[in-house]
Coordinates of C-alpha atoms and ligand atoms in Angstrom, one line a residue:
Chain A
M14 CA -28.5 -28.5 -0.4
D15 CA -26.7 -28.4 -3.8
P16 CA -23.7 -26.1 -4.0
I17 CA -24.2 -22.6 -5.3
I18 CA -20.9 -22.9 -7.2
S19 CA -19.6 -26.1 -8.5
I20 CA -16.2 -26.3 -10.0
K21 CA -15.0 -29.5 -11.7
G22 CA -11.7 -30.4 -13.2
L23 CA -10.8 -26.7 -13.7
S24 CA -7.5 -26.2 -15.4
K25 CA -5.8 -23.1 -16.9
S26 CA -2.7 -22.8 -19.0
Y27 CA -1.9 -19.3 -20.0
A28 CA -0.6 -18.5 -23.5
S29 CA 2.9 -18.7 -22.1
G30 CA 2.3 -22.3 -21.3
F31 CA 2.3 -21.7 -17.6
E32 CA -0.1 -23.9 -15.7
A33 CA -1.9 -21.6 -13.3
L34 CA -4.6 -24.1 -12.3
K35 CA -4.3 -27.9 -12.2
S36 CA -7.6 -29.7 -12.3
V37 CA -9.3 -27.9 -9.4
D38 CA -12.5 -29.3 -7.9
L39 CA -14.4 -27.1 -5.5
D40 CA -17.9 -26.7 -4.3
I41 CA -19.1 -23.5 -2.6
R42 CA -22.0 -23.9 -0.3
R43 CA -25.0 -21.7 -0.4
G44 CA -24.7 -18.8 2.0
E45 CA -21.3 -19.4 3.3
I46 CA -18.2 -17.3 3.6
F47 CA -15.4 -19.1 1.9
A48 CA -11.8 -17.9 2.2
L49 CA -9.3 -18.9 -0.4
L50 CA -5.8 -18.7 0.9
G51 CA -2.5 -19.2 -0.9
P52 CA 0.8 -17.5 -1.5
N53 CA 1.4 -15.0 -4.3
G54 CA 0.9 -16.6 -7.7
A55 CA -1.0 -19.6 -6.3
G56 CA -3.8 -19.2 -8.8
K57 CA -6.5 -17.5 -6.6
T58 CA -7.2 -14.6 -9.0
T59 CA -7.1 -17.0 -12.0
L60 CA -9.7 -19.2 -10.4
I61 CA -12.0 -16.2 -9.6
N62 CA -11.5 -14.7 -13.0
I63 CA -12.6 -17.9 -14.7
V64 CA -15.7 -18.1 -12.7
C65 CA -16.5 -14.5 -13.4
G66 CA -15.9 -14.8 -17.2
I67 CA -12.8 -12.8 -17.5
V68 CA -10.4 -15.6 -18.2
N69 CA -11.2 -18.6 -20.4
A70 CA -10.7 -22.0 -18.8
S71 CA -8.5 -24.5 -20.6
A72 CA -10.5 -27.5 -19.2
G73 CA -13.2 -28.2 -16.8
T74 CA -16.6 -26.8 -16.0
V75 CA -18.1 -24.3 -13.6
H76 CA -21.7 -24.0 -12.6
A77 CA -23.1 -20.9 -10.8
D78 CA -26.4 -21.5 -9.2
G79 CA -27.0 -24.4 -11.6
H80 CA -26.0 -22.4 -14.7
D81 CA -23.0 -23.3 -16.8
I82 CA -20.8 -20.2 -16.9
V83 CA -20.1 -20.6 -20.6
R84 CA -23.2 -21.9 -22.2
D85 CA -25.6 -20.1 -19.9
Y86 CA -23.4 -17.1 -19.1
R87 CA -26.2 -14.6 -18.9
A88 CA -28.0 -16.3 -16.1
A89 CA -24.8 -17.2 -14.3
R90 CA -23.2 -13.8 -14.5
A91 CA -26.3 -11.9 -13.4
K92 CA -25.9 -13.6 -10.1
I93 CA -22.3 -12.8 -9.6
G94 CA -20.6 -9.7 -8.3
L95 CA -16.8 -9.2 -8.5
V96 CA -14.5 -7.0 -6.6
P97 CA -11.2 -7.4 -8.5
Q98 CA -7.8 -7.3 -6.9
E99 CA -6.5 -4.5 -9.1
L100 CA -7.8 -1.0 -8.4
S101 CA -9.2 -0.4 -11.8
T102 CA -11.6 2.5 -11.9
D103 CA -12.9 5.1 -14.3
A104 CA -10.9 8.0 -13.1
F105 CA -13.0 10.7 -14.6
E106 CA -16.4 9.4 -13.6
S107 CA -18.3 10.3 -10.4
V108 CA -18.9 7.7 -7.8
L109 CA -22.6 7.6 -8.3
A110 CA -22.3 7.6 -12.1
T111 CA -20.1 4.6 -12.0
L112 CA -22.5 2.7 -9.8
K113 CA -25.4 3.5 -12.1
F114 CA -23.3 2.2 -15.0
S115 CA -22.5 -1.1 -13.1
R116 CA -26.2 -1.7 -12.2
G117 CA -27.3 -1.1 -15.8
L118 CA -24.6 -3.3 -17.2
F119 CA -25.9 -6.2 -15.1
G120 CA -29.3 -5.7 -16.6
K121 CA -31.0 -4.2 -13.5
A122 CA -33.5 -1.3 -13.7
P123 CA -32.3 1.9 -12.0
D124 CA -32.9 2.0 -8.2
P125 CA -31.5 5.1 -6.6
A126 CA -32.6 4.0 -3.1
H127 CA -30.6 0.8 -3.4
L128 CA -27.5 2.7 -4.6
E129 CA -27.9 5.1 -1.7
R130 CA -28.0 2.2 0.8
V131 CA -24.9 0.7 -0.7
L132 CA -23.0 4.0 -0.7
R133 CA -24.0 4.8 2.9
A134 CA -23.0 1.3 4.1
L135 CA -19.6 1.9 2.6
S136 CA -19.3 5.5 4.0
L137 CA -19.2 6.8 0.4
W138 CA -22.4 8.7 0.3
D139 CA -20.6 12.1 1.0
K140 CA -18.3 11.3 -1.9
R141 CA -21.0 10.3 -4.4
N142 CA -20.4 13.3 -6.7
N143 CA -16.7 13.3 -6.5
K144 CA -14.6 12.1 -9.4
I145 CA -13.1 8.8 -8.6
M146 CA -9.6 10.0 -9.3
T147 CA -9.9 12.4 -6.3
L148 CA -10.4 9.5 -3.9
S149 CA -7.8 7.8 -1.8
G150 CA -6.8 4.2 -2.5
G151 CA -9.0 2.8 0.3
M152 CA -12.0 4.7 -0.9
K153 CA -11.4 3.4 -4.5
R154 CA -11.4 -0.1 -3.1
R155 CA -14.8 0.7 -1.5
V156 CA -16.1 2.1 -4.8
L157 CA -15.2 -1.2 -6.4
I158 CA -17.1 -3.0 -3.6
A159 CA -20.1 -0.6 -4.1
K160 CA -20.0 -1.3 -7.9
A161 CA -20.2 -5.0 -7.2
L162 CA -23.1 -4.6 -4.8
S163 CA -25.0 -2.2 -7.0
H164 CA -26.5 -5.0 -9.0
E165 CA -27.5 -7.1 -5.9
P166 CA -25.5 -10.2 -6.6
Q167 CA -26.2 -13.5 -4.8
I168 CA -22.6 -14.5 -5.1
L169 CA -19.9 -12.1 -4.2
F170 CA -16.2 -12.5 -5.1
L171 CA -13.9 -10.4 -3.1
D172 CA -10.3 -10.6 -4.4
E173 CA -8.3 -9.2 -1.6
P174 CA -10.9 -6.7 -0.5
T175 CA -9.0 -5.3 2.4
A176 CA -5.7 -4.7 0.8
G177 CA -4.8 -1.1 1.5
V178 CA -7.8 -0.5 3.8
D179 CA -7.1 0.8 7.3
V180 CA -7.8 -1.2 10.4
E181 CA -11.0 0.5 11.4
L182 CA -12.5 0.3 8.0
R183 CA -11.4 -3.2 7.7
R184 CA -13.5 -4.0 10.7
D185 CA -16.5 -2.2 9.2
M186 CA -16.0 -4.2 6.0
W187 CA -16.0 -7.4 7.9
Q188 CA -19.1 -6.4 9.5
M189 CA -20.7 -5.6 6.2
V190 CA -19.6 -8.9 4.7
R191 CA -21.3 -10.7 7.7
E192 CA -24.4 -8.7 7.1
L193 CA -24.4 -9.6 3.5
R194 CA -24.1 -13.2 4.4
T195 CA -27.1 -12.8 6.8
S196 CA -29.1 -11.5 3.9
G197 CA -28.3 -14.7 2.0
V198 CA -25.3 -13.7 -0.1
T199 CA -22.6 -16.3 -0.6
I200 CA -19.1 -14.8 -0.3
I201 CA -15.8 -16.0 -1.6
L202 CA -12.9 -14.0 -0.6
T203 CA -9.1 -14.2 -0.9
T204 CA -6.8 -12.5 1.5
H205 CA -3.3 -12.4 2.7
Y206 CA -4.4 -11.4 6.2
I207 CA -4.8 -14.7 7.8
E208 CA -6.6 -13.2 10.8
E209 CA -9.2 -12.1 8.3
A210 CA -9.9 -15.6 7.2
E211 CA -9.8 -16.8 10.8
E212 CA -12.2 -14.1 11.8
M213 CA -14.6 -14.3 8.9
A214 CA -14.6 -17.6 7.1
D215 CA -16.9 -20.5 7.6
R216 CA -14.7 -22.7 5.4
I217 CA -11.2 -22.3 4.2
G218 CA -9.5 -23.5 1.0
V219 CA -5.7 -23.5 0.6
I220 CA -4.4 -23.3 -2.9
N221 CA -0.7 -23.6 -3.8
K222 CA 0.9 -23.7 -7.3
G223 CA -2.4 -24.2 -8.9
E224 CA -3.5 -27.1 -6.8
L225 CA -6.2 -27.0 -4.1
I226 CA -4.4 -28.7 -1.3
L227 CA -7.1 -28.5 1.3
V228 CA -10.7 -27.5 1.9
E229 CA -11.9 -27.6 5.4
D230 CA -14.3 -26.2 7.8
K231 CA -12.4 -23.4 9.6
N232 CA -13.1 -24.8 13.1
V233 CA -12.3 -28.3 12.1
L234 CA -9.1 -27.1 10.5
M235 CA -8.1 -25.2 13.6
R236 CA -8.8 -28.2 15.8
K237 CA -7.2 -30.7 13.5
L238 CA -4.1 -28.9 12.7
G239 CA -4.0 -26.5 15.6
K240 CA -1.4 -27.1 18.3
K241 CA -1.3 -25.8 21.8
Q242 CA 1.8 -24.9 23.6
L243 CA 2.4 -24.6 27.3
T244 CA 5.4 -22.4 28.1
L245 CA 6.9 -22.6 31.6
Q246 CA 9.2 -19.8 32.7
L247 CA 11.8 -21.5 34.9
Q248 CA 13.3 -20.3 38.2
T249 CA 16.7 -21.5 37.2
P250 CA 17.8 -22.1 33.6
L251 CA 18.4 -25.7 32.5
A252 CA 21.3 -26.7 30.3
A253 CA 19.4 -29.7 28.9
I254 CA 16.2 -31.5 29.3
P255 CA 16.6 -34.0 32.1
P256 CA 16.7 -37.6 30.7
S257 CA 13.8 -38.6 32.9
L258 CA 11.6 -36.2 30.8
G259 CA 13.1 -37.3 27.5
G260 CA 10.0 -39.1 26.2
L261 CA 7.8 -36.0 26.3
P262 CA 7.4 -33.4 23.6
L263 CA 9.5 -30.8 25.4
E264 CA 11.8 -28.2 24.1
L265 CA 14.1 -25.7 25.8
A266 CA 13.7 -22.1 24.7
D267 CA 15.0 -18.7 25.8
D268 CA 18.5 -19.9 26.6
G269 CA 17.2 -22.6 28.8
N270 CA 15.0 -20.2 30.8
A271 CA 11.8 -21.6 29.3
L272 CA 10.4 -25.0 28.8
V273 CA 7.9 -25.5 26.0
Y274 CA 5.4 -28.3 26.0
T275 CA 3.5 -29.0 22.8
F276 CA 0.3 -30.9 22.9
D277 CA -2.5 -31.7 20.6
T278 CA -5.8 -29.9 21.1
Q279 CA -7.7 -33.0 19.8
S280 CA -6.5 -35.6 22.3
E281 CA -8.4 -36.3 25.4
Q282 CA -5.4 -36.4 27.6
T283 CA -3.3 -33.3 27.3
G284 CA -0.7 -34.8 29.7
I285 CA -0.3 -31.5 31.5
A286 CA -1.1 -32.8 34.9
A287 CA 1.4 -35.6 34.5
L288 CA 4.0 -33.2 33.3
L289 CA 3.6 -30.8 36.2
R290 CA 3.8 -33.8 38.6
Q291 CA 7.0 -35.0 37.1
L292 CA 8.5 -31.5 37.1
S293 CA 7.9 -31.1 40.8
E294 CA 9.4 -34.6 41.4
Q295 CA 12.5 -33.5 39.5
G296 CA 12.6 -30.3 41.6
I297 CA 12.2 -28.0 38.6
D298 CA 10.5 -24.9 39.7
F299 CA 8.8 -22.4 37.5
K300 CA 7.7 -18.9 38.2
D301 CA 5.2 -18.4 35.4
L302 CA 3.3 -20.3 32.8
H303 CA 1.0 -19.6 29.8
S304 CA -0.5 -21.5 27.0
S305 CA -1.0 -20.5 23.4
E306 CA -2.8 -21.8 20.4
S307 CA -1.3 -21.9 17.0
S308 CA -3.0 -19.4 14.6
L309 CA -4.3 -20.1 11.2
E310 CA -1.2 -18.4 9.9
E311 CA 1.1 -21.0 11.3
I312 CA -1.2 -23.7 10.0
F313 CA -1.1 -22.1 6.6
V314 CA 2.6 -21.7 6.4
S315 CA 3.2 -25.2 7.5
L316 CA 0.7 -26.5 5.0
V317 CA 2.1 -24.6 2.0
H318 CA 5.7 -25.3 3.1
G319 CA 5.0 -29.0 3.7
G320 CA 3.1 -29.2 0.4
S321 CA 5.9 -27.9 -1.7
K322 CA 8.4 -30.1 0.1
G323 CA 6.2 -33.1 -0.6
A324 CA 6.0 -32.2 -4.2
R325 CA 9.7 -32.1 -4.6
A326 CA 10.3 -35.3 -2.8
Chain B
M11 CA -31.6 -8.4 -25.0
N12 CA -30.0 -6.7 -22.0
W13 CA -31.4 -3.2 -22.8
H14 CA -30.3 -1.8 -19.5
A15 CA -26.7 -2.7 -20.4
I16 CA -26.9 -1.1 -23.8
R17 CA -28.3 2.0 -22.3
A18 CA -25.6 2.1 -19.6
I19 CA -22.8 1.8 -22.1
Y20 CA -24.3 4.3 -24.4
R21 CA -24.8 6.8 -21.7
F22 CA -21.4 6.3 -20.3
E23 CA -19.9 7.0 -23.7
M24 CA -22.0 10.0 -24.4
A25 CA -21.1 11.4 -20.9
R26 CA -17.5 11.0 -21.9
T27 CA -18.1 13.0 -25.1
F28 CA -19.7 15.9 -23.3
R29 CA -17.0 15.8 -20.7
T30 CA -14.4 16.3 -23.5
I31 CA -16.6 18.4 -25.7
T32 CA -13.7 20.6 -26.9
Q33 CA -11.7 17.7 -28.1
S34 CA -14.5 15.6 -29.5
I35 CA -16.8 18.2 -31.1
A36 CA -15.3 21.7 -31.1
S37 CA -11.9 20.9 -32.4
P38 CA -13.1 18.9 -35.5
V39 CA -15.6 21.7 -36.3
L40 CA -13.0 24.3 -36.0
S41 CA -10.5 22.5 -38.2
T42 CA -13.1 21.9 -40.8
S43 CA -14.0 25.6 -40.7
L44 CA -10.4 26.4 -41.4
Y45 CA -10.5 24.2 -44.5
F46 CA -13.5 26.1 -45.7
V47 CA -11.7 29.4 -45.2
V48 CA -8.5 28.3 -46.8
F49 CA -9.7 26.0 -49.6
G50 CA -13.2 27.3 -50.1
A51 CA -12.8 31.0 -49.8
A52 CA -9.2 31.8 -50.4
I53 CA -8.1 29.2 -53.0
G54 CA -11.5 28.3 -54.2
S55 CA -12.2 31.8 -55.5
R56 CA -9.4 31.2 -58.0
M57 CA -10.6 27.8 -59.0
G58 CA -13.2 27.1 -61.7
A59 CA -16.4 25.2 -61.0
I60 CA -16.2 21.4 -61.1
D61 CA -19.1 19.6 -62.8
G62 CA -21.0 22.9 -62.5
V63 CA -20.5 23.1 -58.8
S64 CA -18.4 26.0 -57.3
Y65 CA -15.2 24.8 -55.7
G66 CA -16.3 26.0 -52.2
A67 CA -19.4 23.9 -52.4
F68 CA -17.7 21.0 -54.1
I69 CA -15.4 20.3 -51.2
I70 CA -18.2 20.3 -48.5
P71 CA -19.2 16.6 -48.8
G72 CA -15.6 15.5 -48.9
L73 CA -14.7 17.6 -45.8
I74 CA -17.7 16.2 -43.9
M75 CA -16.7 12.6 -44.8
L76 CA -13.1 13.4 -43.8
S77 CA -14.2 14.5 -40.3
L78 CA -16.8 11.7 -40.0
L79 CA -14.2 9.0 -40.8
N80 CA -11.6 10.3 -38.5
E81 CA -14.0 11.0 -35.6
S82 CA -15.9 7.8 -36.0
I83 CA -12.7 5.8 -35.9
S84 CA -11.0 7.7 -33.1
N85 CA -14.1 7.9 -30.9
A86 CA -15.0 4.2 -31.2
S87 CA -11.4 3.0 -30.9
F88 CA -10.7 5.1 -27.9
G89 CA -14.0 4.1 -26.3
I90 CA -13.2 0.5 -26.1
Y91 CA -9.4 0.9 -25.8
M92 CA -9.7 3.0 -22.7
P93 CA -11.3 0.3 -20.4
K94 CA -8.7 -2.2 -21.7
W95 CA -5.9 0.2 -20.8
A96 CA -7.4 1.2 -17.4
G97 CA -8.3 -2.3 -16.5
T98 CA -12.0 -1.5 -16.1
I99 CA -12.8 -3.9 -18.9
Y100 CA -13.1 -6.6 -16.2
E101 CA -16.6 -5.3 -15.5
L102 CA -17.7 -5.6 -19.1
L103 CA -16.3 -9.1 -19.4
S104 CA -17.9 -10.2 -16.2
A105 CA -21.3 -8.7 -17.0
P106 CA -24.2 -10.6 -18.5
V107 CA -23.9 -8.9 -21.8
S108 CA -23.5 -10.3 -25.3
A109 CA -21.2 -9.0 -28.0
I110 CA -24.2 -7.5 -29.8
E111 CA -25.1 -5.4 -26.8
I112 CA -21.5 -4.3 -26.3
V113 CA -21.3 -3.3 -30.0
F114 CA -24.7 -1.5 -29.8
G115 CA -23.6 0.5 -26.8
Y116 CA -20.1 1.5 -28.0
V117 CA -20.7 1.8 -31.7
G118 CA -24.1 3.4 -31.2
A119 CA -22.6 6.1 -29.1
A120 CA -19.6 6.7 -31.4
A121 CA -21.9 6.9 -34.4
T122 CA -24.2 9.3 -32.6
K123 CA -21.3 11.6 -31.9
S124 CA -20.2 11.4 -35.5
L125 CA -23.7 12.3 -36.7
M126 CA -23.9 15.2 -34.4
L127 CA -20.5 16.3 -35.7
G128 CA -21.6 15.9 -39.3
A129 CA -24.7 18.0 -38.7
L130 CA -22.6 20.7 -37.0
I131 CA -20.2 20.9 -39.9
L132 CA -23.1 21.1 -42.4
I133 CA -24.5 24.0 -40.5
T134 CA -21.0 25.6 -40.2
A135 CA -20.4 25.2 -43.9
R136 CA -23.6 27.1 -44.6
L137 CA -21.9 30.2 -43.0
F138 CA -19.1 30.1 -45.6
V139 CA -20.7 28.8 -48.8
P140 CA -24.2 28.4 -50.1
Y141 CA -25.0 24.9 -51.0
E142 CA -28.1 22.7 -51.6
V143 CA -28.8 19.0 -51.1
V144 CA -30.5 17.4 -54.0
H145 CA -31.2 14.0 -52.4
P146 CA -31.6 14.7 -48.6
F147 CA -32.6 11.2 -47.8
W148 CA -29.7 9.7 -49.5
M149 CA -27.5 12.2 -47.8
L150 CA -28.7 11.2 -44.4
G151 CA -28.4 7.6 -45.4
F152 CA -24.8 8.1 -46.4
L153 CA -24.1 9.9 -43.1
L154 CA -25.6 7.2 -41.1
L155 CA -24.1 4.3 -42.9
T156 CA -20.6 5.9 -42.8
A157 CA -20.9 6.8 -39.2
V158 CA -21.9 3.3 -38.2
T159 CA -19.5 1.5 -40.5
F160 CA -16.4 3.5 -39.5
S161 CA -17.4 3.5 -35.8
L162 CA -17.5 -0.3 -36.1
F163 CA -14.1 -0.2 -37.8
G164 CA -12.7 2.0 -35.1
F165 CA -14.2 -0.4 -32.5
I166 CA -12.2 -3.2 -34.1
I167 CA -9.0 -1.1 -34.0
G168 CA -9.6 -0.4 -30.4
L169 CA -10.0 -4.1 -29.7
W170 CA -7.0 -5.0 -31.6
A171 CA -4.7 -2.3 -30.3
D172 CA -2.7 -3.2 -27.2
D173 CA -0.7 0.0 -26.9
W174 CA -1.4 3.7 -27.7
Q175 CA 0.8 3.6 -30.8
K176 CA -1.2 0.9 -32.4
L177 CA -4.4 2.9 -31.6
Q178 CA -3.0 5.8 -33.7
V179 CA -1.2 4.0 -36.4
I180 CA -4.1 2.9 -38.6
P181 CA -5.9 6.2 -38.6
L182 CA -2.7 8.1 -39.1
M183 CA -0.9 5.9 -41.7
I184 CA -3.9 4.5 -43.6
I185 CA -7.1 6.4 -43.1
T186 CA -5.8 9.9 -43.4
P187 CA -3.9 9.4 -46.6
M188 CA -6.9 7.5 -48.0
T189 CA -9.2 10.3 -47.2
F190 CA -6.9 13.0 -48.6
L191 CA -6.4 11.0 -51.8
G192 CA -10.1 10.0 -51.9
G193 CA -11.3 13.0 -53.9
A194 CA -12.3 15.3 -51.1
F195 CA -10.6 18.2 -52.8
Y196 CA -10.8 17.2 -56.4
S197 CA -12.8 15.2 -58.9
I198 CA -10.9 12.1 -59.9
N199 CA -11.5 13.0 -63.5
M200 CA -8.9 15.7 -62.9
L201 CA -6.2 13.0 -62.4
P202 CA -4.0 11.6 -65.1
P203 CA -5.5 8.4 -66.6
L204 CA -3.3 6.0 -64.8
W205 CA -4.1 7.5 -61.4
Q206 CA -7.8 7.5 -62.2
K207 CA -7.5 3.7 -62.3
I208 CA -5.3 3.4 -59.2
T209 CA -7.5 5.6 -57.2
L210 CA -10.4 3.2 -57.7
F211 CA -8.7 0.9 -55.2
N212 CA -9.2 3.5 -52.5
P213 CA -12.6 2.7 -50.8
V214 CA -12.9 6.3 -49.6
V215 CA -13.3 7.4 -53.2
Y216 CA -16.7 5.6 -53.4
L217 CA -17.8 7.1 -50.1
I218 CA -17.0 10.7 -51.0
S219 CA -18.3 10.3 -54.6
G220 CA -21.6 8.8 -53.4
F221 CA -22.0 11.5 -50.7
R222 CA -21.3 14.3 -53.1
W223 CA -23.9 12.8 -55.5
S224 CA -26.5 13.1 -52.7
F225 CA -25.7 16.8 -52.6
Y226 CA -25.3 17.8 -56.2
G227 CA -26.4 14.9 -58.2
V228 CA -23.0 14.5 -59.8
A229 CA -20.6 11.6 -59.1
D230 CA -17.2 10.2 -60.1
V231 CA -18.4 6.6 -59.8
N232 CA -21.7 5.0 -60.2
I233 CA -23.9 5.6 -57.1
V234 CA -24.8 1.9 -57.0
V235 CA -21.2 1.0 -56.8
S236 CA -20.7 3.5 -54.0
V237 CA -23.5 2.1 -51.9
S238 CA -22.4 -1.5 -52.5
A239 CA -18.9 -0.7 -51.5
I240 CA -19.8 0.9 -48.2
V241 CA -22.4 -1.8 -47.4
G242 CA -19.7 -4.4 -48.2
F243 CA -17.3 -2.8 -45.8
L244 CA -20.0 -2.7 -43.1
L245 CA -20.6 -6.4 -43.5
A246 CA -16.9 -7.1 -43.3
C247 CA -16.6 -5.1 -40.1
L248 CA -19.7 -6.9 -38.6
F249 CA -18.1 -10.2 -39.5
A250 CA -14.8 -9.2 -37.9
V251 CA -16.5 -8.1 -34.7
W252 CA -18.6 -11.3 -34.6
W253 CA -15.4 -13.4 -35.0
I254 CA -13.5 -11.4 -32.3
F255 CA -16.1 -12.0 -29.7
R256 CA -16.7 -15.6 -30.6
T257 CA -13.0 -16.4 -30.1
G258 CA -12.5 -13.9 -27.2
W259 CA -9.5 -12.8 -29.2
K260 CA -7.4 -10.1 -27.5
L261 CA -10.1 -9.6 -24.8
K262 CA -9.7 -12.8 -22.7
V263 CA -6.6 -14.7 -21.9
Ligands
ATP401 N1 -2.2 -13.3 -18.2 C1 -1.3 -14.1 -17.7 N2 -0.4 -14.7 -18.6 C2 0.5 -15.5 -18.1 N3 0.6 -15.9 -16.8 C3 -0.3 -15.4 -15.9 C4 -1.3 -14.5 -16.3 N4 -2.0 -14.1 -15.3 C5 -1.5 -14.8 -14.2 N5 -0.5 -15.6 -14.6 C6 0.4 -16.4 -13.8 O1 -0.5 -17.4 -13.2 C7 -0.1 -17.6 -11.8 C8 -1.3 -17.4 -10.9 O2 -1.6 -16.0 -10.9 P1 -2.8 -15.5 -10.0 O3 -3.0 -14.0 -10.3 O4 -4.0 -16.3 -10.2 O5 -2.2 -15.6 -8.5 P2 -2.8 -15.2 -7.1 O6 -3.0 -16.5 -6.3 O7 -4.0 -14.4 -7.3 O8 -1.6 -14.4 -6.5 P3 -1.7 -13.0 -5.6 O9 -1.8 -13.5 -4.2 O10 -0.3 -12.4 -5.9 O11 -2.8 -12.2 -6.1 C9 1.1 -16.7 -11.6 O12 2.2 -17.4 -11.6 C10 1.0 -15.7 -12.7 O13 2.3 -15.2 -13.0
MG402 MG1 -4.5 -12.5 -6.9

C-alpha cells in the first residue's frame, strides 16, 4: 500500500538561519500509530507544523494521501487533524462553540451527534457549556484533541498529547487513540514519555538535531537494540571477576555483591547455562537472580547520545 | 469555496461582538451621542448654518464616518490579532481555507458590526437633531463601502501588528488625526486657502464630503472624486491582503 504521508527531502531553516530540519525522508503507513521521539529542540514540532501547513518548508515535498500539501492544500488539509503542543485556546468561548467552529473551518456540515460522541469520549460532555478559561490544563488539552477530532480527520497529529495529563486519563487517551486507529485513522504522535511510545506505537522514528536517525518497527527495534541482563545476587561479595570468567560480558555491581551478565536477545545462545555451570565450578554461590530487559528509554538515550558523539567525531 | 469555514469564522466573530456588546456597540454609540450634545446642541446653537444645513445636522455624517472608521479598524484588527496573540491561529493556518475565505469571514463580520453601529448612530442622532437623507441609496453605498474598506484596512493592521502597541499605533496616530482634520466638524471652505489645499491630501476628506453629499446634496469635493478615492483605497487594501497571503508574510515562519 502506498504511504498515507510521504515526506521527501524536507528541510527547514528558520529566519534566524537555524537549520531545524535537514533533508528528512519519511513515509507514514496507512492506519499505523507512528511515534516520533527526540530530545527538546530536535525538530519534531517543526516537522509536524510543516505537514499541517503552519510552517513553510525551505525545501522538499510532502504528500498527504496523495495530495501535495502546498499545491493541493485544500484536499490535503481536509484530511488532517492537529493537536498542537502549545495549549492555545479561545479562552472566552464555550467548549461546544469552539468545536463547532473547528468543524466548520474544516469545511464540514454541522453534526451535533458527532460532536457529542467526541465530547463524551473525552469526558468533556459535562463541560460543554463551560468557558474554556475555566477548565484545568488537562481538560484544555482534551478540548484541543476534541477540536481536532471534530472534523473527522483521517490523519491525526498529536504533538505531545499527554503532557500535563494525569495517569488515569493518559490511559483513557491511549485507549482512545487505539480505537481511532481501529476505525482507520493514522496517528502520528510525539512524546517524551518513552513508555507511551513503547505502549502505543507500531513504528518509531527518532529525530535528533533535525535529522531522522532511525525509523523502525517498534518490536524490531526492541529486539535489535534491546539488551537483556541477568543479575545474580552473590552469597559472598567478590573483589574482582575471577580471571577464568574474564572472557564473558560480566560486570560487578553493588560493591561486589552482584554479578551482572549482559546478553543479546537476538542470539540463539544466551550462554546462561554455560555461565551458571562455570560459576558452580568456581564455587561462586548466589542467593537470588533476576533478568531484565532494556526499555525503549535506554535504547533512545543511547541512540541520541551515540548519534551526537558520532557527529562530533 | 469553503462556505462552512466562512460561516464558522463569521459566527465566531459575531459571537465575540455580542459577548463584548458594551465595548463594541454601546460605547461608540454613547460617545457619539456626547458629541451631538456638546457640538450639536450646546455649541451648534451658536453656530450659523453651513451650506444651508444647521450645524447640528451638518456634523452627523462626519460623526458617523468617524465611528465607522475607528470601529471598522479596531474590530477587524483585533479580530485577527487576537488568534495570533493567543496562538489559536494555528487552526486557521492548518485548515483547508483560502485567503479569500478568511477575509470574507473576518472582514465580513467586522463590516457587519460597523454597519450595525452606523445604523444605531443614525437612529440616535434623530433623537437630537432632525435631518433628512437626500440620496438614501448613495448613503447606504457609502456606509457599506467604508465599512468594508476600513475593515479590510484594519485586518491588514492586525496581520502586520506583532504586539499590542503596533495594533494601537496606526489608529491612534494616523487615523484619529485624519478623521478629526477630515472635515467632520467643519466645511473645508472655512479653512484658510493654504490649508484647503493641504487638506486635500487627507483621504478622509473625500469620505466625509461624499457621505455628507448623500445626506444634504452639498459637498466640499466632487462626488465622483470621493467615490473614486474610496474605491481606490479599497483596491489597494485588497491588493495588500492578496500579497500578504501569497507570501505568508507575518503569518507563517
Ligand atoms: N519560529 C522559530 N524561529 C527560529 N527557530 C525556531 C523557531 N521554532 C523553532 N525553532 C528552533 O527549531 C528547533 C526545533 O524546534 P522544534 O519546536 O521543532 O523542536 P521539538 O523537537 O518539537 O522540541 P520539544 O520536544 O521541545 O517540543 C529548536 O532549536 C528551536 O529553537
Ligand atoms: Mg515540540
